[in-house]
Tab-separated table of C-alpha atoms in Angstrom:
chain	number	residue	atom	x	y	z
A	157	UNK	CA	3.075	17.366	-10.221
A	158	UNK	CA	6.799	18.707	-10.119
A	159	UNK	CA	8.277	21.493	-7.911
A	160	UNK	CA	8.886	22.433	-4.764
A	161	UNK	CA	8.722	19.672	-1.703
A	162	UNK	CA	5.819	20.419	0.522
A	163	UNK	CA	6.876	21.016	4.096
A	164	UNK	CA	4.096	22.593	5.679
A	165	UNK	CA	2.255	19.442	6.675
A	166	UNK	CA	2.864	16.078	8.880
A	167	UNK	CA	1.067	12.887	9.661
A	168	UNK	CA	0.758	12.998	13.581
A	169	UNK	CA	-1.178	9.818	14.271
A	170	UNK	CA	-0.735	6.787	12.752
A	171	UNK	CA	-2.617	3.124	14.183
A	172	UNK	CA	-4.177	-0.385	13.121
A	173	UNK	CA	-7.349	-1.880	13.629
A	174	UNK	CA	-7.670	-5.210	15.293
A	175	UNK	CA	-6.041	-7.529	12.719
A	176	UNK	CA	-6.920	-10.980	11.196
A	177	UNK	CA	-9.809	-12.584	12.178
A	178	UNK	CA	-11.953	-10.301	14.071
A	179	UNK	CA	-15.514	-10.659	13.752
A	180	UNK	CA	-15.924	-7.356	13.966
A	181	UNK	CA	-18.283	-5.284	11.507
A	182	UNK	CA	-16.262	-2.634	8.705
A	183	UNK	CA	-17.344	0.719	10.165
A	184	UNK	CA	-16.447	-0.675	14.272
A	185	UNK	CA	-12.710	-1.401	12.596
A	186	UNK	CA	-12.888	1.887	11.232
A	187	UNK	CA	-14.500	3.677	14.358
A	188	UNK	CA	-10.888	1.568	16.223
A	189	UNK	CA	-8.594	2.697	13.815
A	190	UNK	CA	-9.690	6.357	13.712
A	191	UNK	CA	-9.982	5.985	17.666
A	192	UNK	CA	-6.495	4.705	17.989
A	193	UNK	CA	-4.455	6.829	15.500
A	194	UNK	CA	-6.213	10.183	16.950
A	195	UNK	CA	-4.921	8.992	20.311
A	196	UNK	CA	-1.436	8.309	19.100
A	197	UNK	CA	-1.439	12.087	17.678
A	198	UNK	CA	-2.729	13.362	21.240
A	199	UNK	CA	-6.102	14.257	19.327
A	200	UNK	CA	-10.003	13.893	19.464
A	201	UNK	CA	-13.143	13.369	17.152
A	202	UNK	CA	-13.915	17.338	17.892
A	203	UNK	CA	-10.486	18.136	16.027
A	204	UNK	CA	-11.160	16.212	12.591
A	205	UNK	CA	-12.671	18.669	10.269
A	206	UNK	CA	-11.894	16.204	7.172
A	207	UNK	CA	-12.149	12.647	6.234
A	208	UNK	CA	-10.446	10.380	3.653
A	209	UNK	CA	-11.858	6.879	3.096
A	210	UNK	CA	-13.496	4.210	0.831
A	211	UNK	CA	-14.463	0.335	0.745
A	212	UNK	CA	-17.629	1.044	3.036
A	213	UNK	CA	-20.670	1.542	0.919
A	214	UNK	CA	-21.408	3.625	-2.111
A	215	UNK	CA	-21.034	6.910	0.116
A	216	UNK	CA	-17.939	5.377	2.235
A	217	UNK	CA	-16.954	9.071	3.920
A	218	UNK	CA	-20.612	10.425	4.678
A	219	UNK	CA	-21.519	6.716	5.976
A	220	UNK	CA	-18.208	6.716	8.399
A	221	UNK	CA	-18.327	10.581	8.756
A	222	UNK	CA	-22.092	9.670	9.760
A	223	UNK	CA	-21.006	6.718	12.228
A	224	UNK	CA	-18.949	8.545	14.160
A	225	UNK	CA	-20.852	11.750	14.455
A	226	UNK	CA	-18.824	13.800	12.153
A	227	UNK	CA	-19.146	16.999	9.881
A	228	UNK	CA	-16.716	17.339	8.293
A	229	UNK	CA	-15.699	20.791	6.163
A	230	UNK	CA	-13.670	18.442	3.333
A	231	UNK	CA	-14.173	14.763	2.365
A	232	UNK	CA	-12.131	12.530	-0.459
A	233	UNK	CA	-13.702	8.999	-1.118
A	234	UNK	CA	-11.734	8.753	-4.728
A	235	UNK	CA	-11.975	4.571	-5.210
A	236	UNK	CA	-8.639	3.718	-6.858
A	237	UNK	CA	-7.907	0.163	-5.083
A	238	UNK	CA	-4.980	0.090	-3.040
A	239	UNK	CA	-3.028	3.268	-4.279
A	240	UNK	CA	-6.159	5.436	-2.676
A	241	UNK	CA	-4.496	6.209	0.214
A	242	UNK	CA	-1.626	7.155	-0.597
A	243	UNK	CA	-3.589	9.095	-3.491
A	244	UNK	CA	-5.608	10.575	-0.488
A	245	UNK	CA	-2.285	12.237	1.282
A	246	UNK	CA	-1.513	14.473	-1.481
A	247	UNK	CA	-5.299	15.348	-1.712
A	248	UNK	CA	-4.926	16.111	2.304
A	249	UNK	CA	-1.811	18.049	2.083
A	250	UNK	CA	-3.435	20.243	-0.214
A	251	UNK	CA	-7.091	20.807	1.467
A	252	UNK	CA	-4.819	21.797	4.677
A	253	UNK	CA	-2.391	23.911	2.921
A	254	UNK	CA	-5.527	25.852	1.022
A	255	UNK	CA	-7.347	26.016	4.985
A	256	UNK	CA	-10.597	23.998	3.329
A	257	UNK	CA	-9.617	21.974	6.735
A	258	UNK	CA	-7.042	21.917	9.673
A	259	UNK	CA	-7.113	18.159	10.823
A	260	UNK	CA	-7.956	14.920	8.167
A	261	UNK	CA	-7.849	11.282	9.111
A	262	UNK	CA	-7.916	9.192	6.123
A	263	UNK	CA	-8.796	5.786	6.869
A	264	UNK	CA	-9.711	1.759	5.735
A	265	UNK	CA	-10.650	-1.187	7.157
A	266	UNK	CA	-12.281	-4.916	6.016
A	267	UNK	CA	-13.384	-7.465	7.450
A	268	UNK	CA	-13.396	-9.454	4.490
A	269	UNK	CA	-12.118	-12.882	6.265
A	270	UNK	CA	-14.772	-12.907	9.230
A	271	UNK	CA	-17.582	-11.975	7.008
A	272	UNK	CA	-16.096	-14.425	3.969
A	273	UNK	CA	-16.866	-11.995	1.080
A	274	UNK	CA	-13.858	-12.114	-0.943
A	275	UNK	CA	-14.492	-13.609	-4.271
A	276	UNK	CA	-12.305	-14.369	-7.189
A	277	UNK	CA	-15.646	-14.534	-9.268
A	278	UNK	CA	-17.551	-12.187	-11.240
A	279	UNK	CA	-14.825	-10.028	-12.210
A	280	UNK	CA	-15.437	-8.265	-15.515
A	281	UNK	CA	-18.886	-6.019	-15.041
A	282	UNK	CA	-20.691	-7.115	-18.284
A	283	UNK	CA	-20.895	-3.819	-19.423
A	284	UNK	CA	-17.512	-2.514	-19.762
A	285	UNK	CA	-15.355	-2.894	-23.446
A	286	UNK	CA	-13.013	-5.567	-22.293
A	287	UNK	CA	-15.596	-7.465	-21.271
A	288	UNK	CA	-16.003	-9.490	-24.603
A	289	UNK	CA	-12.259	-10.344	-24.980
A	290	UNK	CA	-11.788	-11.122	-21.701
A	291	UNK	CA	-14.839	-13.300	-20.067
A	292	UNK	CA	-14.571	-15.593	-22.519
A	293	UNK	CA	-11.118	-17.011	-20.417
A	294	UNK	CA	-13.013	-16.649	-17.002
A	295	UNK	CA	-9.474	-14.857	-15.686
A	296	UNK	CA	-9.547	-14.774	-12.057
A	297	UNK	CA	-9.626	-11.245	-10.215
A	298	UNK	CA	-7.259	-10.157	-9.992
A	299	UNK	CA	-4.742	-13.094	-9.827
A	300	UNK	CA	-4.651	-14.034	-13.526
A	301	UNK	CA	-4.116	-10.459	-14.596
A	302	UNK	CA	-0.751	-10.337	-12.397
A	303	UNK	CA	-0.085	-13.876	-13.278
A	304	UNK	CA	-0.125	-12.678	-16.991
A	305	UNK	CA	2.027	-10.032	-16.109
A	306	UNK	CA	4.321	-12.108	-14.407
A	307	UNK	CA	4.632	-14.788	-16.875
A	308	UNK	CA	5.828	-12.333	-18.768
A	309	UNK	CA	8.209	-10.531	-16.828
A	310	UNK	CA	10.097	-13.948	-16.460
A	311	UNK	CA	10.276	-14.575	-20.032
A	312	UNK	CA	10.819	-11.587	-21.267
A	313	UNK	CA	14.537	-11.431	-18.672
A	314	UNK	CA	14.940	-15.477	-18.341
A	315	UNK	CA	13.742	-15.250	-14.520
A	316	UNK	CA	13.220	-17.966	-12.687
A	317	UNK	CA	10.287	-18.367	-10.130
A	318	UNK	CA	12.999	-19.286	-7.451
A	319	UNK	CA	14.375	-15.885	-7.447
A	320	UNK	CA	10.508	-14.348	-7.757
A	321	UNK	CA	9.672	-16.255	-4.959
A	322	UNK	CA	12.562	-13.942	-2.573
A	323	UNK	CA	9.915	-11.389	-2.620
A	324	UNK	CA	7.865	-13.741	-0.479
A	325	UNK	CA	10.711	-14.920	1.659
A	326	UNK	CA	12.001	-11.625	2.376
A	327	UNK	CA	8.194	-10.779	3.430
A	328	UNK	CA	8.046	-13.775	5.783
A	329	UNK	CA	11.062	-13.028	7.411
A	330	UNK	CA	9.756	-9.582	8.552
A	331	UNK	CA	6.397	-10.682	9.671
A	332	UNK	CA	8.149	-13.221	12.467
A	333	UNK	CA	9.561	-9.996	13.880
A	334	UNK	CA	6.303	-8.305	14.083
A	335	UNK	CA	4.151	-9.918	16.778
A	336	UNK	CA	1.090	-8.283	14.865
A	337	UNK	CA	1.636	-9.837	11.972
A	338	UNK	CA	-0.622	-12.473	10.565
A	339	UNK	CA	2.255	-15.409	9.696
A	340	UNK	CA	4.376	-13.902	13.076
A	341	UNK	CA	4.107	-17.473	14.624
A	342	UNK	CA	3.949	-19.596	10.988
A	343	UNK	CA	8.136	-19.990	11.088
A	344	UNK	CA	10.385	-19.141	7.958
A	345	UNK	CA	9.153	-19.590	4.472
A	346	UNK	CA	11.513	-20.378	1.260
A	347	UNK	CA	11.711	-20.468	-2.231
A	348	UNK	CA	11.194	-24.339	-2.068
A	349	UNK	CA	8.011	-23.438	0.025
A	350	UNK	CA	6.866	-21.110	-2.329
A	351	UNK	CA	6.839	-22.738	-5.434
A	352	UNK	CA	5.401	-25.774	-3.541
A	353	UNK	CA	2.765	-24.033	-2.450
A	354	UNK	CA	-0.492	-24.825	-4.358
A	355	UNK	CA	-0.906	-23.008	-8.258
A	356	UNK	CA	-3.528	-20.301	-8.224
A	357	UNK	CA	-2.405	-18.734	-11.184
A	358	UNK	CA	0.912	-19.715	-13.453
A	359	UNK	CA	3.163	-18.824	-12.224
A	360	UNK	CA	2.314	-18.140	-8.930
A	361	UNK	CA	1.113	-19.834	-6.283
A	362	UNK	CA	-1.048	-18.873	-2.739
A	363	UNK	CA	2.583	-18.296	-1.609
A	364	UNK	CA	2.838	-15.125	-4.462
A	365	UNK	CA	-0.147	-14.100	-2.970
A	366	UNK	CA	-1.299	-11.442	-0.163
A	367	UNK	CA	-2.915	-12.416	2.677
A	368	UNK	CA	-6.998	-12.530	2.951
A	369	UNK	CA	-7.611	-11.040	6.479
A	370	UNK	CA	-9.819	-8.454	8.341
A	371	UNK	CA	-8.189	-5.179	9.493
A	372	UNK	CA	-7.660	-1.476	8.669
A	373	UNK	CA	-5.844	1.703	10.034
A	374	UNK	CA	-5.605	5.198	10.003
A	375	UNK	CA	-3.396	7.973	9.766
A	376	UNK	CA	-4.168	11.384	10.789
A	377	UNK	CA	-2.510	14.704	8.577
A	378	UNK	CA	-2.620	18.676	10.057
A	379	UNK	CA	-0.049	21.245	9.447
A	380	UNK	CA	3.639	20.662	10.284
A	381	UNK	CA	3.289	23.707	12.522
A	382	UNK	CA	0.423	22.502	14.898
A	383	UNK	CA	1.913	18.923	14.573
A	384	UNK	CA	5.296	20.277	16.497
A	385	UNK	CA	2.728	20.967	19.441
A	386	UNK	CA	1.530	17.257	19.686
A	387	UNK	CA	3.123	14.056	21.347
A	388	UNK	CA	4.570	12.105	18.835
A	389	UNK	CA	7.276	13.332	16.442
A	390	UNK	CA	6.361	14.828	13.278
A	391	UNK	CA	6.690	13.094	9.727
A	392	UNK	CA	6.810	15.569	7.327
A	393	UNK	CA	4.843	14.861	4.061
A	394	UNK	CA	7.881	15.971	1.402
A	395	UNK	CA	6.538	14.811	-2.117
A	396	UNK	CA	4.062	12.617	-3.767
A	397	UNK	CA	2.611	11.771	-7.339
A	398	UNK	CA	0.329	9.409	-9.408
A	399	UNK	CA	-0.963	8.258	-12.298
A	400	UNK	CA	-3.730	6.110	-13.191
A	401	UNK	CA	-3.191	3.784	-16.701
A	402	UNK	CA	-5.373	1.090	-17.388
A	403	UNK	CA	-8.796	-0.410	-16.352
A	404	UNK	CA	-8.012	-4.143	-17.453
A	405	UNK	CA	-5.474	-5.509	-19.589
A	406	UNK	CA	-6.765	-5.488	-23.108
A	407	UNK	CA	-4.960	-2.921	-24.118
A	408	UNK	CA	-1.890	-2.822	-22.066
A	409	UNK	CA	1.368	-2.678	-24.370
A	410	UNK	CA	3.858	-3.922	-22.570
A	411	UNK	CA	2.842	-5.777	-19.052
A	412	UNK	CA	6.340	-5.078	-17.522
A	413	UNK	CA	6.200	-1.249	-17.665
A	414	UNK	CA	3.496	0.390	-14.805
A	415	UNK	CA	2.430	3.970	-14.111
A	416	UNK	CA	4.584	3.983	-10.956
A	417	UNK	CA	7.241	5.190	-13.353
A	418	UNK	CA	5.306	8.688	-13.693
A	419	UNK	CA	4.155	8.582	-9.552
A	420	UNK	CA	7.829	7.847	-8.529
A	421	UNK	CA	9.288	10.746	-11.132
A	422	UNK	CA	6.919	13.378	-9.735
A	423	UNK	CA	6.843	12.366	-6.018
A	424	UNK	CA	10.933	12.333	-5.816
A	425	UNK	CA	10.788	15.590	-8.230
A	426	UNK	CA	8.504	17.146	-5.437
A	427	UNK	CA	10.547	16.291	-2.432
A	428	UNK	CA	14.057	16.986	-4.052
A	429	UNK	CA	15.254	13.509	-3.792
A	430	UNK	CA	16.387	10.435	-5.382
A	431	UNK	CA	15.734	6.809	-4.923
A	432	UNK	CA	19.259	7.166	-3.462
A	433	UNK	CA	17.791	8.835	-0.600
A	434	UNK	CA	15.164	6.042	0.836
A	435	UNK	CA	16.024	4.580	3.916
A	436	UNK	CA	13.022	2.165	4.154
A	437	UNK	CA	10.228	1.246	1.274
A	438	UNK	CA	6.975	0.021	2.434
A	439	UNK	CA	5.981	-1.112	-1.453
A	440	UNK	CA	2.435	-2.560	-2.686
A	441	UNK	CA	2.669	-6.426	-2.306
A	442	UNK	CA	-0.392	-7.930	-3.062
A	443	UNK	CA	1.465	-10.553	-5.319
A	444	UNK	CA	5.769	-10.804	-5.464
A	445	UNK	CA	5.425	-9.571	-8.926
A	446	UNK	CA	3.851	-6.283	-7.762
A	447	UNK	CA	7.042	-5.329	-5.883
A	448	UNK	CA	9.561	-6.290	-9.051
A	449	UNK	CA	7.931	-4.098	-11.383
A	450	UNK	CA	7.362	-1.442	-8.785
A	451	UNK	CA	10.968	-1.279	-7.420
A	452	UNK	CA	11.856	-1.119	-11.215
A	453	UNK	CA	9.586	1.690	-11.981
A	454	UNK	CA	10.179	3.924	-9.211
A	455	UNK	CA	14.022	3.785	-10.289
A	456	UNK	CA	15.576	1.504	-7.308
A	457	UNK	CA	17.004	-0.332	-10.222
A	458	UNK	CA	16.889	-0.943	-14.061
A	459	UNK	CA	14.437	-2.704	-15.912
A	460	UNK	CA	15.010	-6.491	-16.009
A	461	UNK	CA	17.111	-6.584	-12.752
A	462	UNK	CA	15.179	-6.185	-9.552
A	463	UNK	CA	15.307	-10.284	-9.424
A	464	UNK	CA	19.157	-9.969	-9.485
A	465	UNK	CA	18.733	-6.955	-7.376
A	466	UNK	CA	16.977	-8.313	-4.377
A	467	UNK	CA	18.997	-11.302	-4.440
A	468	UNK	CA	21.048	-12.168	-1.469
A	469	UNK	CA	19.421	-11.150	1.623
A	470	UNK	CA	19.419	-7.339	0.218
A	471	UNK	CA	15.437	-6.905	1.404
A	472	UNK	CA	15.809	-9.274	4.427
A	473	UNK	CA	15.893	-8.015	7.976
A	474	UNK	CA	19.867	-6.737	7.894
A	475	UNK	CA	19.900	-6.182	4.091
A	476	UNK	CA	20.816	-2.878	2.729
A	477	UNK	CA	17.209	-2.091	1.490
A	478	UNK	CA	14.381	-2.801	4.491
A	479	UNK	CA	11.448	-3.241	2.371
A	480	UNK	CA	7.860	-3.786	3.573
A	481	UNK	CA	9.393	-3.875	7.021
A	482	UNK	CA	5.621	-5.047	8.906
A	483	UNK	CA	5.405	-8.524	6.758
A	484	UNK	CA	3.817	-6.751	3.904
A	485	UNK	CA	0.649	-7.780	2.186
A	486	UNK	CA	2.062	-11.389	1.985
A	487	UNK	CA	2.712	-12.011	5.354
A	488	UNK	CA	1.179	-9.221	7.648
A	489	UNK	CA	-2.340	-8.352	6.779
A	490	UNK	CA	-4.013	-7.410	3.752
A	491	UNK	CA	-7.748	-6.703	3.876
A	492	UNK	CA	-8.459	-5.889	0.604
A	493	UNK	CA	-7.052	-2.719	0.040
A	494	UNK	CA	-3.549	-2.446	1.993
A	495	UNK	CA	-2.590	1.198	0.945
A	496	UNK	CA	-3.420	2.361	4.616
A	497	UNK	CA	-1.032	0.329	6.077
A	498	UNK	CA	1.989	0.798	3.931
A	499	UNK	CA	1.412	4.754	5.304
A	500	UNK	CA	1.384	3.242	9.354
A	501	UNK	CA	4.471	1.141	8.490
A	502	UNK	CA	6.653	4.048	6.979
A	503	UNK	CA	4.952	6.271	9.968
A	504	UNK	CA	6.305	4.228	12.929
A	505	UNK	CA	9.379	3.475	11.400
A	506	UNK	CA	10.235	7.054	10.728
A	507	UNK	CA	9.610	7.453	14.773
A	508	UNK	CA	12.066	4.378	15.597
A	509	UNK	CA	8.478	2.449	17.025
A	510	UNK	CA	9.122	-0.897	14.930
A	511	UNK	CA	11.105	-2.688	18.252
A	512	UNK	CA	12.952	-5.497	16.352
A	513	UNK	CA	11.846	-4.646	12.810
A	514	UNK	CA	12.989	-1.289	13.025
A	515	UNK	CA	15.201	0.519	10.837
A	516	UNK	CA	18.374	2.183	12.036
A	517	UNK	CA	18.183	5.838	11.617
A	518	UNK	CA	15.770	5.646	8.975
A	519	UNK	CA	14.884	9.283	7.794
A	520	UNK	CA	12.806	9.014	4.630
A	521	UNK	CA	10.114	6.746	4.242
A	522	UNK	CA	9.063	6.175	0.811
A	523	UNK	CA	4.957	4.245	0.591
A	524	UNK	CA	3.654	3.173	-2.868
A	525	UNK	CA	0.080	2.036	-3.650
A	526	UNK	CA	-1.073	0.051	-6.631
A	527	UNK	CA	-4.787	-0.482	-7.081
A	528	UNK	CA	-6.702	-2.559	-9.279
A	529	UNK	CA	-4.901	-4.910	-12.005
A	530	UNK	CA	-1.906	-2.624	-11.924
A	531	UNK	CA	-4.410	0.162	-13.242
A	532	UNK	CA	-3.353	3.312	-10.114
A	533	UNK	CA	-0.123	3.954	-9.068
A	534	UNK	CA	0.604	6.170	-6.249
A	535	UNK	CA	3.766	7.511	-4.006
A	536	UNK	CA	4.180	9.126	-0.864
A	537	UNK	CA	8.053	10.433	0.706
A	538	UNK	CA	8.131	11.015	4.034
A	539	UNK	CA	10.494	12.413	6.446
A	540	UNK	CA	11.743	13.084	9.829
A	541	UNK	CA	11.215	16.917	10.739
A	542	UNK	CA	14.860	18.351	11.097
């Protein structure tokens, strides 16, 4: 998908759920998210004629479309992990540019902490090809598939896990100035920390990993047009892309290379603009090696030198590239799948909401999902209307 940037629609609402332990059931953190982000765009439940969601049930938009008394004319529930929502906005853009609908919330939330059903067991379905050559290690999901992919990342360039475990530190540092973030009150975190921190998964640690916590949000889309009528300043949805490469890693060639390279080239082909051009990156982090092959891949630098690259304070709070600017997966929330959130961050910063975390006159937002064991890569721009 290469062309022409699409400037006909905005995202006009964008909220959270409660966050972090809630105790709260999955569809009453949806019902608050939707609830929320169609009051931030000035909107109501008689306005939203589609709905983009998953992680519910097996039918995750009739059951939430059902829930909150919905019929909607156009639904999406694609399940691609954490890249679906950011997959979602391009399928939104379109349904409202072709008039299938007017207004779409897409939407996710977990409560996977209260509820205690995360498991790193059971991970290959018995069924599936790579079952055979990979059960027989008992890898677990998906930790030891980005722990592979790690451990070979560092050996491949000579990394070290000191300057791997920046990622994490940078991460931390947001999250104490976002009072909604999970670690806000757990003080700094550094490399030392990290690579203290107990092994999960060599070469990373709980430290290299997101966050288990409940949580969701919510963004709603509608045309740039009707969007310049509502409250809130409109963020224009300028280009996106995807591509989806691997179910497991059997058959991966090289563990270092991911399909954001394709999402990136198409989404910045779309919008007419160049890494160059990002003022803030709200990145997948659900491990610290997620965001070095991702930054990589979408062309923020070459291969082999994001650990150089991100060295010195450079995605810190005052470095010269904010990324994940709300704590991230690592340090924020992360309730399964984060994609949502990566959408609300790049939203509110675009609007100059983010109080001390915020950006200074951050104009394009770029939000990339990765789902799966680095099997779905998705990317949004965004931008302020001008």
């Amino acid at each position: 998908m290469t062309g022409t940037a699409r400037a006909g629609v905005a995202i006009a609402g964008a909220a959270e759920s409660d966050l972090g332990v809630t105790g709260r059931s999955i569809l009453g953190l949806q019902a608050q998210a939707i609830s929320r982000a169609l009051e931030d765009a000035g909107l109501t439940l008689a306005d939203v004629d589609g709905l983009a969601t998953t992680g519910v049930s097996r039918f995750s938009a009739t059951q939430v479309a059902d829930y909150l008394g919905l019929r909607p004319a156009w639904t999406d529930s694609t399940f691609a992990g954490g890249s679906a929502f950011e997959m979602y906005v391009a399928r939104a853009a379109q349904a409202i540019e072709a008039g299938q609908c007017s207004t779409v919330v897409i939407s996710y939330a977990s409560n996977q902490r209260s509820a205690r059903s995360r498991s790193l067991a059971g991970v290959v379905e018995a069924h599936t090809p790579e079952a055979q050559f990979e059960t027989p290690y008992g890898p677990l999901y998906p930790i030891s598939y980005y722990a592979m992919a790690a451990q070979r990342y560092l050996h491949r360039y000579s990394g070290s896990r000191e300057a791997l475990a920046e990622v994490a530190v940078a991460a931390r540092e947001w999250a104490l100035l976002n009072p909604a973030a999970f670690r806000h009150g757990a003080g700094p975190l550094t490399a030392a920390d990290v690579l203290a921190a107990p092994m999960v998964s060599t070469p990373l640690t709980t430290a290299d990993c997101c966050l288990v916590t409940d949580g969701g949000g919510a963004v709603v889309l509608t045309s740039l047009e009707r969007a310049r009528d509502l409250p809130k300043p409109p963020v224009r949805v300028l280009g996106y892309g995807e591509r989806t490469t691997n179910t497991s890693m059997t058959a991966v060639d090289d563990l270092t290379v991911t399909g954001a390279v394709e999402s990136g080239r198409a989404a910045f082909a779309m919008a007419g603009l160049t890494p160059a051009d990002v003022d803030v990156a709200e990145v997948y982090d659900s491990f610290t090696i997620t965001v070095v092959l991702t930054l990589e891949a979408l062309g923020f630098c070459g291969r082999g030198e994001a650990l150089d690259w991100i060295a010195g304070g450079r995605i810190r709070p005052g470095g010269d590239f904010p990324l994940d600017t709300s704590g991230g997966g690592l340090s924020y929330c992360h309730p399964g799948q984060y994609g949502v959130l990566l959408l609300v961050e790049a939203v509110r910063q675009l609007r100059g909401e983010c109080g001390a975390r915020q950006v200074p006159g951050a104009e394009i937002a770029l939000a990339h999902g990765t789902g799966g064991i680095l099997s779905t890569h998705a990317t949004v721009l965004l931008g302020v209307d001008r």
